[in-house]
Each structure stands twice: as C-alpha cells, then as structure tokens.
Coordinates of C-alpha atoms and ligand atoms in Angstrom, one line a residue:
X1 CA 174.5 96.8 119.4
X2 CA 174.2 100.0 119.9
X3 CA 171.7 101.7 122.1
X4 CA 169.3 104.8 121.4
X5 CA 171.0 108.1 121.8
X6 CA 170.5 109.6 124.9
X7 CA 169.1 113.0 125.0
X8 CA 172.0 114.5 127.3
X9 CA 175.0 112.9 129.1
X10 CA 176.3 114.3 132.1
X11 CA 179.9 112.6 132.7
X12 CA 183.1 113.3 135.1
X13 CA 180.7 113.8 137.8
X14 CA 181.2 112.6 141.6
X15 CA 177.6 111.3 141.1
X16 CA 175.6 110.0 144.5
X17 CA 172.8 107.4 143.5
X18 CA 171.5 106.9 147.0
X19 CA 170.9 103.5 144.5
X20 CA 172.0 100.9 147.0
X21 CA 173.0 98.5 144.4
X22 CA 175.8 101.0 143.1
X23 CA 175.8 103.9 145.2
X24 CA 178.4 106.1 142.8
X25 CA 179.3 106.8 139.6
X26 CA 180.6 109.3 137.2
X27 CA 178.1 109.5 134.5
X28 CA 174.6 109.5 134.0
X29 CA 172.2 109.4 130.6
X30 CA 169.0 110.6 130.4
X31 CA 166.3 109.8 127.4
X32 CA 163.0 110.3 126.8
X33 CA 163.0 112.3 130.1
X34 CA 164.0 109.1 131.8
X35 CA 167.7 107.4 133.0
X36 CA 169.1 105.3 130.9
X37 CA 172.0 104.3 131.9
X38 CA 174.2 105.2 135.1
X39 CA 177.9 104.3 135.5
X40 CA 181.5 104.7 134.8
X41 CA 182.4 107.1 132.1
X42 CA 182.8 104.6 129.4
X43 CA 179.5 102.4 129.7
X44 CA 177.8 105.8 130.1
X45 CA 179.2 107.7 126.9
X46 CA 178.0 104.5 124.8
X47 CA 174.7 106.0 124.8
X48 CA 176.2 109.3 123.2
X49 CA 174.9 110.0 119.9
X50 CA 175.4 112.8 117.1
X51 CA 172.5 115.1 118.8
X52 CA 173.7 113.8 122.2
X53 CA 174.4 116.9 124.5
X54 CA 176.7 116.0 126.9
X55 CA 177.9 118.0 129.7
X56 CA 181.2 117.5 131.8
X57 CA 180.6 117.5 134.9
X58 CA 184.2 118.7 135.9
X59 CA 184.0 116.2 139.3
X60 CA 181.4 118.0 140.8
X61 CA 179.0 116.3 143.2
X62 CA 175.8 115.7 141.7
X63 CA 172.8 114.1 143.6
X64 CA 168.7 113.0 143.0
X65 CA 166.6 116.0 142.7
X66 CA 165.4 117.4 145.4
X67 CA 161.9 116.6 147.0
X68 CA 160.3 118.9 150.0
X69 CA 157.2 116.4 150.7
X70 CA 155.4 119.3 152.2
X71 CA 155.3 123.2 151.0
X72 CA 153.4 125.4 149.8
X73 CA 153.9 125.8 146.6
X74 CA 150.6 126.5 144.7
X75 CA 149.7 129.3 147.2
X76 CA 153.1 130.7 148.1
X77 CA 153.7 130.9 143.8
X78 CA 150.7 132.9 143.6
X79 CA 152.2 136.0 146.1
X80 CA 155.6 135.1 145.6
X81 CA 156.8 138.7 143.9
X82 CA 154.6 140.3 146.2
X83 CA 156.2 139.3 149.4
X84 CA 160.3 140.8 150.5
X85 CA 161.9 137.5 152.2
X86 CA 163.7 138.0 154.7
X87 CA 165.0 134.1 154.4
X88 CA 169.0 134.2 155.7
X89 CA 169.1 137.6 156.7
X90 CA 171.8 137.9 159.2
X91 CA 170.8 140.6 159.8
X92 CA 167.9 143.0 161.1
X93 CA 169.7 146.1 159.9
X94 CA 169.5 144.6 156.6
X95 CA 166.5 143.4 157.1
X96 CA 165.2 146.9 157.6
X97 CA 167.0 148.9 155.1
X98 CA 165.6 146.2 152.5
X99 CA 161.9 147.2 153.4
X100 CA 162.6 151.1 153.8
X101 CA 163.5 150.4 149.9
X102 CA 161.4 148.5 148.7
X103 CA 158.4 150.9 150.6
X104 CA 159.7 153.6 148.2
X105 CA 159.8 151.6 145.1
X106 CA 156.6 150.0 145.8
X107 CA 153.0 151.4 144.2
X108 CA 150.2 152.3 146.0
X109 CA 147.5 150.4 146.6
X110 CA 150.4 147.3 147.1
X111 CA 151.8 146.8 150.4
X112 CA 155.4 145.3 151.3
X113 CA 154.9 141.6 152.7
X114 CA 157.0 139.8 154.8
X115 CA 155.7 136.7 154.5
X116 CA 157.5 134.3 157.1
X117 CA 160.2 132.1 156.4
X118 CA 162.6 134.1 158.6
X119 CA 163.2 133.6 162.4
X120 CA 164.1 136.3 165.4
X121 CA 166.6 134.2 166.3
X122 CA 168.7 134.1 162.7
X123 CA 169.4 138.0 162.9
X124 CA 172.4 139.1 164.4
X125 CA 170.7 141.7 167.2
X126 CA 168.8 138.8 167.9
X127 CA 165.0 140.0 167.9
X128 CA 162.3 141.0 166.2
X129 CA 161.8 144.5 164.3
X130 CA 159.7 146.7 166.7
X131 CA 156.6 148.7 165.7
X132 CA 158.3 152.1 166.0
X133 CA 161.4 150.7 163.3
X134 CA 159.0 149.6 160.3
X135 CA 156.7 153.1 161.1
X136 CA 160.0 155.4 160.8
X137 CA 161.4 152.6 157.9
X138 CA 157.5 152.9 155.7
X139 CA 155.5 156.4 156.8
X140 CA 153.4 156.0 153.9
X141 CA 153.3 152.3 152.6
X142 CA 151.3 149.6 153.9
X143 CA 154.1 147.2 155.8
X144 CA 152.7 143.5 156.7
X145 CA 155.3 141.6 158.7
X146 CA 154.2 138.0 160.1
X147 CA 157.0 136.0 161.9
X148 CA 156.4 132.3 161.5
X149 CA 152.6 131.2 163.0
X150 CA 153.1 133.7 165.9
X151 CA 152.8 137.2 165.0
X152 CA 152.3 139.8 162.6
X153 CA 153.1 143.5 162.2
X154 CA 151.9 146.1 161.1
X155 CA 152.5 150.0 160.0
X156 CA 149.9 153.0 160.5
X157 CA 149.6 152.6 156.9
X158 CA 148.4 148.6 157.0
X159 CA 146.0 149.2 159.5
X160 CA 144.3 152.1 157.9
X161 CA 144.3 149.9 154.8
X162 CA 142.4 146.7 157.1
X163 CA 140.4 149.4 158.7
X164 CA 141.2 148.0 162.5
X165 CA 139.9 150.4 165.0
X166 CA 139.1 150.2 168.5
X167 CA 136.0 149.4 167.3
X168 CA 137.3 145.6 165.9
X169 CA 136.5 142.9 167.6
X170 CA 139.1 140.3 168.9
X171 CA 138.9 137.0 166.7
X172 CA 138.7 133.8 168.2
X173 CA 142.0 132.4 168.9
X174 CA 143.5 135.8 168.1
X175 CA 144.4 139.2 169.6
X176 CA 144.8 142.7 168.5
X177 CA 147.7 144.6 170.7
X178 CA 145.8 147.3 172.3
X179 CA 147.4 150.7 172.8
X180 CA 145.6 152.2 177.0
X181 CA 143.3 154.2 174.3
X182 CA 141.7 150.7 172.9
X183 CA 143.9 151.7 169.3
X184 CA 145.3 148.9 168.2
X185 CA 149.1 148.9 168.3
X186 CA 149.8 147.6 164.6
X187 CA 150.7 143.9 166.6
X188 CA 148.8 140.6 165.9
X189 CA 148.8 137.5 167.9
X190 CA 148.3 134.5 167.2
X191 CA 146.5 132.5 170.5
X192 CA 147.2 130.3 168.4
X193 CA 144.9 130.4 165.7
X194 CA 147.2 132.3 163.0
X195 CA 143.5 132.9 161.4
X196 CA 143.8 136.3 162.8
X197 CA 147.2 136.7 161.1
X198 CA 146.1 135.3 157.8
X199 CA 142.5 136.7 157.3
X200 CA 144.5 140.3 157.9
X201 CA 146.8 139.2 154.7
X202 CA 143.8 138.2 153.1
X203 CA 142.9 141.9 152.9
X204 CA 146.0 142.8 150.6
X205 CA 146.1 143.4 146.8
X206 CA 147.2 140.7 145.3
X207 CA 148.6 140.4 141.7
X208 CA 146.6 140.4 138.6
X209 CA 146.6 137.0 136.8
X210 CA 149.3 137.6 134.3
X211 CA 151.7 138.2 137.0
X212 CA 150.6 135.5 139.4
X213 CA 151.4 133.6 136.6
X214 CA 155.3 134.8 136.2
X215 CA 155.1 134.5 140.0
X216 CA 154.7 130.7 139.9
X217 CA 157.7 130.9 137.6
X218 CA 160.5 132.6 139.9
X219 CA 158.6 130.9 142.4
X220 CA 159.5 127.2 140.6
X221 CA 163.0 128.9 139.9
X222 CA 163.9 129.9 143.1
X223 CA 163.3 126.3 144.1
X224 CA 165.6 125.1 141.3
X225 CA 167.9 127.2 142.0
X226 CA 168.0 125.7 145.5
X227 CA 168.3 122.0 144.7
X228 CA 164.7 121.7 144.7
X229 CA 162.8 119.1 141.4
X230 CA 159.9 118.5 142.7
X231 CA 157.0 118.6 145.6
X232 CA 154.0 117.8 147.3
X233 CA 151.7 120.0 147.8
X234 CA 149.5 120.4 151.1
X235 CA 147.1 123.1 150.3
X236 CA 146.7 125.9 152.7
X237 CA 144.0 128.4 153.8
X238 CA 142.8 130.8 151.4
X239 CA 143.7 128.0 148.5
X240 CA 140.8 126.5 147.4
X241 CA 139.9 124.2 144.9
X242 CA 139.4 124.1 142.0
X243 CA 139.1 128.4 142.1
X244 CA 142.6 129.0 143.0
X245 CA 144.2 126.7 141.1
X246 CA 144.0 128.6 137.3
X247 CA 147.5 129.3 137.5
X248 CA 149.3 126.0 138.0
X249 CA 147.4 124.2 135.5
X250 CA 148.0 126.9 133.1
X251 CA 151.3 126.2 133.6
X252 CA 151.4 123.0 133.3
X253 CA 149.0 123.0 130.2
X254 CA 151.7 125.4 129.1
X255 CA 154.4 123.6 129.6
X256 CA 156.1 126.5 131.8
X257 CA 156.1 124.1 135.6
X258 CA 160.1 123.4 136.3
X259 CA 158.9 121.7 139.5
X260 CA 157.0 118.7 139.6
X261 CA 154.6 119.1 141.8
X262 CA 151.5 116.2 143.7
X263 CA 148.9 118.2 145.5
X264 CA 146.9 118.2 148.6
X265 CA 142.8 118.9 148.4
X266 CA 142.9 121.5 151.9
X267 CA 139.7 121.8 152.6
X268 CA 137.9 126.2 153.5
X269 CA 134.8 125.1 155.1
X270 CA 134.7 124.5 159.3
X271 CA 131.8 122.6 159.3
X272 CA 131.3 122.0 155.4
X273 CA 134.1 119.7 154.9
X274 CA 133.0 117.0 154.1
X275 CA 130.7 118.8 152.1
X276 CA 133.6 119.7 150.2
X277 CA 135.4 116.4 150.0
X278 CA 132.6 114.3 148.8
X279 CA 132.3 117.2 146.3
X280 CA 135.8 117.0 145.3
X281 CA 135.5 113.0 145.0
X282 CA 132.3 113.8 142.4
X283 CA 135.3 116.3 140.3
X284 CA 138.8 115.0 140.4
X285 CA 140.8 111.3 141.2
X286 CA 144.0 110.6 143.2
X287 CA 147.2 110.2 140.2
X288 CA 144.9 111.8 138.2
X289 CA 147.5 114.2 135.9
X290 CA 150.6 113.4 134.8
X291 CA 154.7 113.4 136.4
X292 CA 154.4 117.2 136.4
X293 CA 151.3 117.9 137.9
X294 CA 149.3 114.8 140.2
X295 CA 146.1 115.2 142.4
X296 CA 147.8 113.2 145.6
X297 CA 144.9 113.4 147.8
X298 CA 143.1 114.7 151.1
X299 CA 144.6 117.0 153.5
X300 CA 146.6 118.5 155.3
X301 CA 143.3 120.3 156.5
X302 CA 140.8 117.5 156.7
X303 CA 138.8 119.1 159.3
X304 CA 138.8 122.0 161.1
X305 CA 138.1 120.7 165.0
X306 CA 141.8 119.1 164.5
X307 CA 143.8 121.7 163.8
X308 CA 146.1 122.1 166.9
X309 CA 148.9 125.0 165.6
X310 CA 152.2 124.5 166.0
X311 CA 152.9 128.3 168.2
X312 CA 155.4 127.0 170.7
X313 CA 155.3 130.2 172.3
X314 CA 152.3 129.3 173.2
X315 CA 150.9 126.7 175.3
X316 CA 149.5 123.3 173.7
X317 CA 145.7 123.8 172.4
X318 CA 143.6 121.5 173.3
X319 CA 141.2 120.5 170.2
X320 CA 136.7 119.8 171.2
X321 CA 135.5 117.3 172.1
X322 CA 133.7 117.5 168.8
X323 CA 136.7 116.7 167.0
X324 CA 136.4 113.2 166.5
X325 CA 132.8 112.4 165.5
X326 CA 133.9 116.1 162.6
X327 CA 137.0 113.6 161.1
X328 CA 136.0 109.8 161.9
X329 CA 133.0 111.2 158.7
X330 CA 135.7 112.4 156.6
X331 CA 138.2 109.5 156.9
X332 CA 135.4 107.0 156.9
X333 CA 134.8 109.1 153.2
X334 CA 138.1 109.0 152.5
X335 CA 139.4 105.7 153.0
X336 CA 135.5 104.1 151.4
X337 CA 136.5 106.1 148.1
X338 CA 140.4 105.0 148.5
X339 CA 141.8 108.7 148.2
X340 CA 145.2 108.8 149.7
X341 CA 144.9 111.5 152.9
X342 CA 147.4 113.6 154.9
X343 CA 146.6 115.2 158.5
X344 CA 148.3 118.2 160.1
X345 CA 149.1 116.8 163.5
X346 CA 151.6 118.8 165.8
X347 CA 151.3 117.1 169.6
X348 CA 151.4 113.3 170.8
X349 CA 148.0 114.4 172.8
X350 CA 146.1 115.2 169.6
X351 CA 147.8 112.7 167.9
X352 CA 146.5 109.6 170.2
X353 CA 142.9 111.2 169.3
X354 CA 143.5 110.8 165.5
X355 CA 144.6 107.1 165.9
X356 CA 141.9 106.6 167.9
X357 CA 139.7 107.6 164.8
X358 CA 141.1 105.9 162.4
X359 CA 141.4 102.4 164.0
X360 CA 137.8 102.7 164.5
X361 CA 137.5 103.5 160.8
X362 CA 139.9 100.8 159.8
X363 CA 137.7 98.4 161.8
X364 CA 134.7 98.6 159.4
X365 CA 136.8 99.8 156.3
X366 CA 139.7 98.3 156.3
X367 CA 142.9 101.2 155.3
X368 CA 144.3 97.8 153.5
X369 CA 147.5 99.2 152.1
X370 CA 146.1 102.6 151.7
X371 CA 148.5 105.6 151.4
X372 CA 147.9 108.1 154.2
X373 CA 150.1 110.4 156.6
X374 CA 151.1 112.5 159.4
X375 CA 152.3 115.6 159.0
X376 CA 154.6 117.3 161.4
X377 CA 154.6 115.0 164.6
X378 CA 157.2 116.9 167.0
X379 CA 156.0 115.5 170.2
X380 CA 154.4 112.1 169.1
X381 CA 155.3 108.9 171.4
X382 CA 157.0 106.0 170.5
X383 CA 153.6 104.2 171.2
X384 CA 152.2 106.2 168.9
X385 CA 154.0 105.9 165.9
X386 CA 154.0 101.8 166.2
X387 CA 150.8 103.0 165.8
X388 CA 151.5 104.6 162.4
X389 CA 153.5 101.5 161.5
X390 CA 150.3 99.2 162.2
X391 CA 148.2 101.2 160.0
X392 CA 150.7 101.3 157.0
X393 CA 151.1 105.2 157.3
X394 CA 154.1 107.1 156.9
X395 CA 155.4 110.7 158.8
X396 CA 156.6 114.0 156.5
X397 CA 159.2 116.0 159.2
X398 CA 160.2 119.5 158.3
X399 CA 162.1 121.9 160.2
X400 CA 159.6 123.6 161.8
X401 CA 161.9 123.6 165.1
X402 CA 164.5 125.1 163.3
X403 CA 162.8 128.3 163.6
X404 CA 161.2 127.8 167.2
X405 CA 163.6 125.9 168.5
X406 CA 164.4 128.3 171.2
X407 CA 160.6 128.5 171.6
X408 CA 159.8 125.4 172.3
X409 CA 163.5 124.5 174.7
X410 CA 161.6 127.4 177.2
X411 CA 158.3 126.3 177.3
X412 CA 158.9 121.9 177.6
X413 CA 163.5 122.0 178.0
X414 CA 165.9 120.3 176.2
X415 CA 165.5 116.9 177.2
X416 CA 162.0 117.1 175.2
X417 CA 163.9 119.6 172.7
X418 CA 166.2 116.7 172.4
X419 CA 163.5 114.3 170.7
X420 CA 161.6 116.7 169.2
X421 CA 160.6 115.0 166.2
X422 CA 161.5 111.6 167.2
X423 CA 163.1 110.7 163.0
X424 CA 165.3 107.9 164.7
X425 CA 162.1 106.6 166.4
X426 CA 160.3 106.9 163.3
X427 CA 163.2 105.0 160.8
X428 CA 163.4 102.2 163.4
X429 CA 160.1 101.2 163.8
X430 CA 159.9 100.8 159.6
X431 CA 157.7 104.2 159.0
X432 CA 158.2 105.5 155.5
X433 CA 159.6 109.3 156.7
X434 CA 159.4 111.9 153.9
X435 CA 161.2 115.2 154.6
X436 CA 160.9 119.2 153.6
X437 CA 159.6 122.3 154.8
X438 CA 156.2 123.6 155.6
X439 CA 157.3 126.8 153.7
X440 CA 156.7 129.5 153.1
X441 CA 155.0 131.0 156.1
X442 CA 156.6 128.5 159.1
X443 CA 159.9 128.1 157.4
X444 CA 161.7 129.4 154.6
X445 CA 161.9 127.0 151.4
X446 CA 165.2 126.2 151.1
X447 CA 166.2 122.8 152.1
X448 CA 170.0 123.4 151.8
X449 CA 168.9 125.3 156.2
X450 CA 166.4 121.9 156.5
X451 CA 170.0 119.6 155.9
X452 CA 171.6 121.7 157.3
X453 CA 168.8 121.4 160.8
X454 CA 168.8 117.8 159.8
X455 CA 172.7 116.5 160.0
X456 CA 174.0 119.4 162.7
X457 CA 171.4 119.0 165.0
X458 CA 170.9 123.5 165.2
X459 CA 168.6 125.8 164.8
X460 CA 168.9 128.4 162.2
X461 CA 169.9 131.0 165.2
X462 CA 172.5 128.1 166.3
X463 CA 171.1 126.6 169.6
X464 CA 171.4 122.8 169.7
X465 CA 168.6 120.8 170.1
X466 CA 169.8 117.8 169.7
X467 CA 172.6 115.3 170.3
X468 CA 175.0 113.1 168.1
X469 CA 172.9 110.0 167.9
X470 CA 169.8 111.9 167.1
X471 CA 171.2 113.3 164.3
X472 CA 171.4 111.6 160.6
X473 CA 174.6 111.7 158.8
X474 CA 174.5 113.6 155.3
X475 CA 173.6 110.5 153.5
X476 CA 170.5 109.1 155.7
X477 CA 169.0 113.6 155.7
X478 CA 170.0 113.0 151.8
X479 CA 167.6 109.7 151.5
X480 CA 165.0 111.7 153.5
X481 CA 165.1 114.2 150.7
X482 CA 164.9 112.9 148.1
X483 CA 163.7 108.9 148.1
X484 CA 161.9 109.2 151.6
X485 CA 160.0 111.5 150.3
X486 CA 158.6 109.9 146.9
X487 CA 156.7 107.8 149.2
X488 CA 154.7 110.4 149.8
X489 CA 152.9 110.9 146.5
X490 CA 152.9 107.3 145.4
X491 CA 156.8 107.9 143.1
X492 CA 159.1 105.8 145.2
X493 CA 159.7 103.9 141.6
X494 CA 160.1 106.9 139.3
X495 CA 161.7 109.0 141.8
X496 CA 164.7 109.6 144.7
X497 CA 167.7 107.4 142.9
X498 CA 169.7 107.6 139.9
X499 CA 169.4 104.7 138.4
X500 CA 167.8 103.1 135.0
X501 CA 164.1 103.9 134.4
X502 CA 164.0 107.0 137.2
X503 CA 163.0 110.2 136.2
X504 CA 166.4 112.4 134.9
X505 CA 166.1 114.8 137.9
X506 CA 169.1 115.4 138.8
X507 CA 171.0 118.3 140.6
X508 CA 174.7 119.2 140.8
X509 CA 176.3 121.3 143.5
X510 CA 178.2 124.4 144.4
X511 CA 180.3 121.8 146.7
X512 CA 180.8 118.5 147.9
X513 CA 177.5 118.5 150.4
X514 CA 179.2 115.3 151.9
X515 CA 182.7 116.8 152.6
X516 CA 182.0 120.1 153.4
X517 CA 182.3 121.8 157.5
X518 CA 178.5 121.8 158.9
X519 CA 178.3 125.6 158.8
X520 CA 178.4 125.4 155.0
X521 CA 175.9 123.0 154.4
X522 CA 173.0 125.8 154.7
X523 CA 175.0 127.3 152.4
X524 CA 175.2 125.0 149.0
X525 CA 173.3 125.3 146.1
X526 CA 172.6 124.3 142.9
X527 CA 174.8 124.9 140.0
X528 CA 172.9 122.8 137.4
X529 CA 169.4 121.6 137.6
X530 CA 167.8 119.1 135.4
X531 CA 163.9 118.2 135.3
X532 CA 163.3 115.4 132.8
X533 CA 166.9 116.1 131.2
X534 CA 166.1 119.6 130.3
X535 CA 168.0 121.9 132.0
X536 CA 165.9 124.1 134.6
X537 CA 168.8 126.6 136.0
X538 CA 172.1 126.7 136.0
X539 CA 175.3 128.9 137.3
X540 CA 179.0 129.1 137.1
X541 CA 180.6 127.5 134.4
X542 CA 177.4 126.0 133.4
X543 CA 175.6 129.2 132.9
X544 CA 175.7 128.8 128.6
X545 CA 173.4 125.9 129.8
X546 CA 170.8 128.2 131.3
X547 CA 166.9 128.3 129.8
X548 CA 165.9 132.4 128.8
X549 CA 166.1 134.7 131.2
X550 CA 162.5 135.5 132.8
X551 CA 162.1 139.2 133.9
X552 CA 160.1 139.8 137.0
X553 CA 157.4 141.3 136.7
X554 CA 155.6 143.9 137.6
X555 CA 159.0 145.3 137.7
X556 CA 158.7 146.8 140.9
X557 CA 158.9 143.6 142.5
X558 CA 161.5 142.8 146.1
X559 CA 162.4 139.3 143.7
X560 CA 163.7 141.6 140.8
X561 CA 165.8 143.5 143.1
X562 CA 166.9 141.2 145.7
X563 CA 165.6 137.4 144.5
X564 CA 164.6 135.1 147.0
X565 CA 166.6 133.1 149.4
X566 CA 169.6 135.2 150.5
X567 CA 172.8 135.0 149.4
X568 CA 175.4 134.9 151.8
X569 CA 178.0 137.8 151.3
X570 CA 180.1 135.8 150.9
X571 CA 178.4 134.1 148.1
X572 CA 177.7 129.6 147.6
X573 CA 179.8 127.6 148.9
X574 CA 183.2 127.5 146.3
X575 CA 183.8 124.0 144.3
X576 CA 187.3 122.4 145.8
X577 CA 187.7 120.0 143.5
X578 CA 188.1 120.9 139.4
X579 CA 188.2 118.4 137.0
X580 CA 191.4 118.4 135.1
X581 CA 191.9 116.8 132.0
X582 CA 195.2 115.6 131.4
X583 CA 194.5 115.3 127.7
X584 CA 192.2 118.0 126.9
X585 CA 193.2 122.6 127.6
X586 CA 189.8 123.9 129.0
X587 CA 187.8 124.4 126.8
X588 CA 185.5 127.5 126.4
X589 CA 182.4 125.5 124.6
X590 CA 183.2 122.3 126.9
X591 CA 179.6 121.2 126.9
X592 CA 178.6 121.1 123.6
X593 CA 182.0 119.5 122.6
X594 CA 182.8 117.8 125.7
X595 CA 185.5 116.1 126.6
X596 CA 186.4 112.5 124.9
X597 CA 188.1 111.4 128.4
X598 CA 185.6 108.2 128.6
X599 CA 188.2 107.1 125.9
X600 CA 190.6 106.5 128.2
Ligands
LIG701 ZN1 150.6 121.6 158.6
LIG702 ZN1 152.1 122.9 156.2
LIG703 ZN1 188.8 115.8 129.6

C-alpha cells in the first residue's frame, strides 16, 4: 500500500539521526511537521507524492536541529537590531572600526550598544578597548560596551546620557570608577553584581514595537543560520511576564516564529518573588501553548538572595543567611503546584545550600518526578551531583568557561578549571545533561562555538582547559545539544532525534561536523535549516529554497551592515564531499525535480 505523500523528502544525505536503533540514514521524509520515514533513499522515496518537495542533500551532513537549553532569546530578540555584535570578531582593530562606522550611522538619541557575547581573549590584541579608544571612535554618539558579566565601558556621550556625575553613588555590589576629581571615567565594574551594568543599559533608548518584532525575527533567523531550531528561554532581568512578552506572543499568533521557544518565568521583584510566582500560577500553567511556544515553569531566578553571580574576575559571592528561607517558601509553592523550575547556580557552595532547601521541601512535598534543573553548575562536586540525581533533577551546562576560562584559571588554578563544569561526572551519575550558551550577554549564542569548546577543550582565546579524558567526542557533544537539551522542556519524545514521530527539525551543515579539524568546528554553520519540515534558512546551493528576504528595520541597524556572529574571513568551511551522480547531469533546478537516484 502507498503511504500518504510526504510534504518534504531529503535524500542522498549523510544523516546522523542520534537514534541508537538507526544512527545513520540517507534520507528522511516529513509530513504535517513530523518525521514519517528515515532510512535508505529507496525506502524513504516511497513517501514521495506528486506535490512532495524533494531535496537532494548531495552527500552533506545533516543532524537534528540544535536545541539551546539555556538562552535569553525573548529579551535578546527585543534588542538584537540595536546591537553591534563583536561575537566572533578576530581583532580589536576590526571591532573599533565597526564601532566608529556604526557611530556615524546611528541617529540621536540612539546609542551604539555592544552587549556582551565576546571575550577580550578572542582578539589578536588580547585586550579590551580603552576608554580613550571608544571616545575617539565615537565623540558624539553614546556608546555602551558590555564585557560578559564583569564590566561596561561608556564613552563621554553615554555618561552624559545616563547622567552619572561625581554626585552619583555606587549601587550595592557595583562600582563606578572615578578619576582623582571623583568624576566617573566611564568604566562600570560588577563587584560582583551585574545590576550596575544592566540597570545602566536599561537607561538607553529601545526600539519601537514594530522594530522589536523585526528584531526578534532577525535574531531567530540568525539562530536558524547557525542550525538552531529550538531554545529554552531562561527569562532575564528586565524581562517581566507578561508585559515584556507581547512581541514573542504576536509572532507566535502570526505564525512567524522560526525557532521553537519554551520559556521560564523569571521573578523581577527582590523580596516580592513569592507574590510574583503566586500571581503567575493564577495566570498560566506549565505546558500552556503549543510546539512553537510553550510555558516551561519557573526560573532561572527564583529568589534574588540565591543569585551567585558568575564573575570569575571577582571572588565567589557568599549568599546571605536569609537565602534558605526565601528559597524554601518559593520552591514549596512551586512543588505544591507541580511547576517545573530551574535555578541559576554557579558554585558548589551555593548548590550545597540550595540542595539542603530542596531536600527539606521534598520531605514534606515529594518532588515525585517533577522536572527541575540546576543551571550552569561550573564547580558542582560529585557529592552534590549525586544529590541532584537522587531528587530527579537535570543540569543545564553552557560554554561560559569558553569566555571566562582565563579568569577562572587565574583565580582558582588550572586543576580546578579542568573540572569546570564536571560533565563526565554528571553523565556517569545518570543526571540528564543539556547544553546551551547562556547568550546573549555572558557568552555568544553561536552553538558551534559551544560545540568547539566541548570537543576541543579550548576557550575562544585558545587556552586549553581540559585534558583529553574530560573532552566530549563530537557525537556525545551533539547529543547534549539535541536530545540532551530536549529533556529540559519535557520534549525528549518529540525533539532531538531524527526518528519517526519526531518533529521535522533538521540542520544540514556547511561541512562535515564529524570529520573537520578541531579549529573548524566553530566555523560551521547551516546551509539548510528546517523547522517542522518548513525551510527557515537556506544558503549556497540550497538558496532557491530560502524564505523571502526580511529587510532589517531600522535601516541604520548594525545588523543590516554586519549581520550577527562574525563570518570568518575565509567564509564557512567549504564542503569537501560533493554528490556526484552517475545518472544525472547537474541540474540547476535540482530541488524541484529532485534526482531519481533512489531508483537504482
Ligand atoms: Zn544564570
Ligand atoms: Zn541565563
Ligand atoms: Zn542523481
């Protein structure tokens, strides 16, 4: 019997499914958003009908769409078009050149914003710009440069715009650097609380609503270019529910989302956290939404007193004695209402105290399979990993060490850095582990930079952090970035593998991830990304499949001039293997007619 016709068939590929029952395949078929067949060309081609779009992958490597289990897409999307990204730039000279050009392009009262995602060590010069350099690059236009979670540089025009003077007091946990007359120099330092950085950034102009919509779409397209098809959004400071979700909700309603988003709700009110969650429990429920946009519970901020900031330039913060009481009240409320939750947790000392609270709640109100997770966990001990396992928790890891590893080694030594985070121990303990970036500020959103760190053991500045035994092989790293991450939104039965019944989320790569040299992993990108069988990004020989262009708005946006993550001068890694078809001449309209090699 003829199966119902598929909407799309990809064939003649080197498909890694990550399904242990059938790890590799040549072809797959998608119908109504789901994979209906995976296997050899001939088997899958049985699903082709007259209206089926047939795509010849020409031997390229295809993988499940990547899933970032901890990022800040919703907030990042609102501002993406305002941001000059230094992510991936090889030199400070190029960064300053772009800053100078963008300052000339930016109309008052807008700022030039460089908001994290880079490390000073990625630059050939291996340093941050000086205040003199950013003042020279932008004498009139306000400039705000955020470096990770540790400092921000403001030029003189930005200092005037935010109104910082000798009379301005330092906020708790932050410092405004001053000259000998007491005047602010323009350098803001987290010590270790980044509130000073984020609250200063929040004084800048934002985009009008229509441009925020465009901006979020541009950011999702940029993630599609990098092979991402799903994320879990960890909320964020100044990202308040439901007020700051209007744009993403509109994109969802208008079916314009090209990345699936599961989102956690992040409290905004120090000492009012319980009331926030109580209100949200009345407003929504975990799982509300659909496969594109779904509520995923609470976090990553549950109570402000539990925030252990990951600034490795500063000593580890000791959490206040009130933390346990604050956290217990909120966690008890969440567990009673069966709300999954996640908690930002950098250091083992904090994690010990968090687990004391969780175990206490669990004795009264059993977790009983409730999905919960720690985020980051760079220095978690084997003992605490076992405690997470016993309570059924997961751990979402990110490549923050790729950006701050040099600082970590300076403060704690190379031996401690080699264990941070202890991924092999987490996996041995049977704890679900998901991978992600924690973008957009404390690291870049580029998943291939994270895969490069996991597999090569090096920071973006080239420092080797991990011995071979503590690096992941490429397949294991990819598994964390796909099926591993799917657990964190409870979607491990529909995402992260290329198997029948799973969502048709597929990434076709610019080169073979499994065989390129280490230094080329971070330069990979997608040439064809599908979400639910729909093409959301296509380039190179697949360009004719690409969705219609989406002009950047406003037109002066740095994204219009430079895009997002810097494309290396050499361009994406060239594909070595090309499909040579013995039976057919190269066809210009190869995708519409397909190739009938399956018949042989
Ligand atoms: Zn965090
Ligand atoms: Zn985060
Ligand atoms: Zn052919």
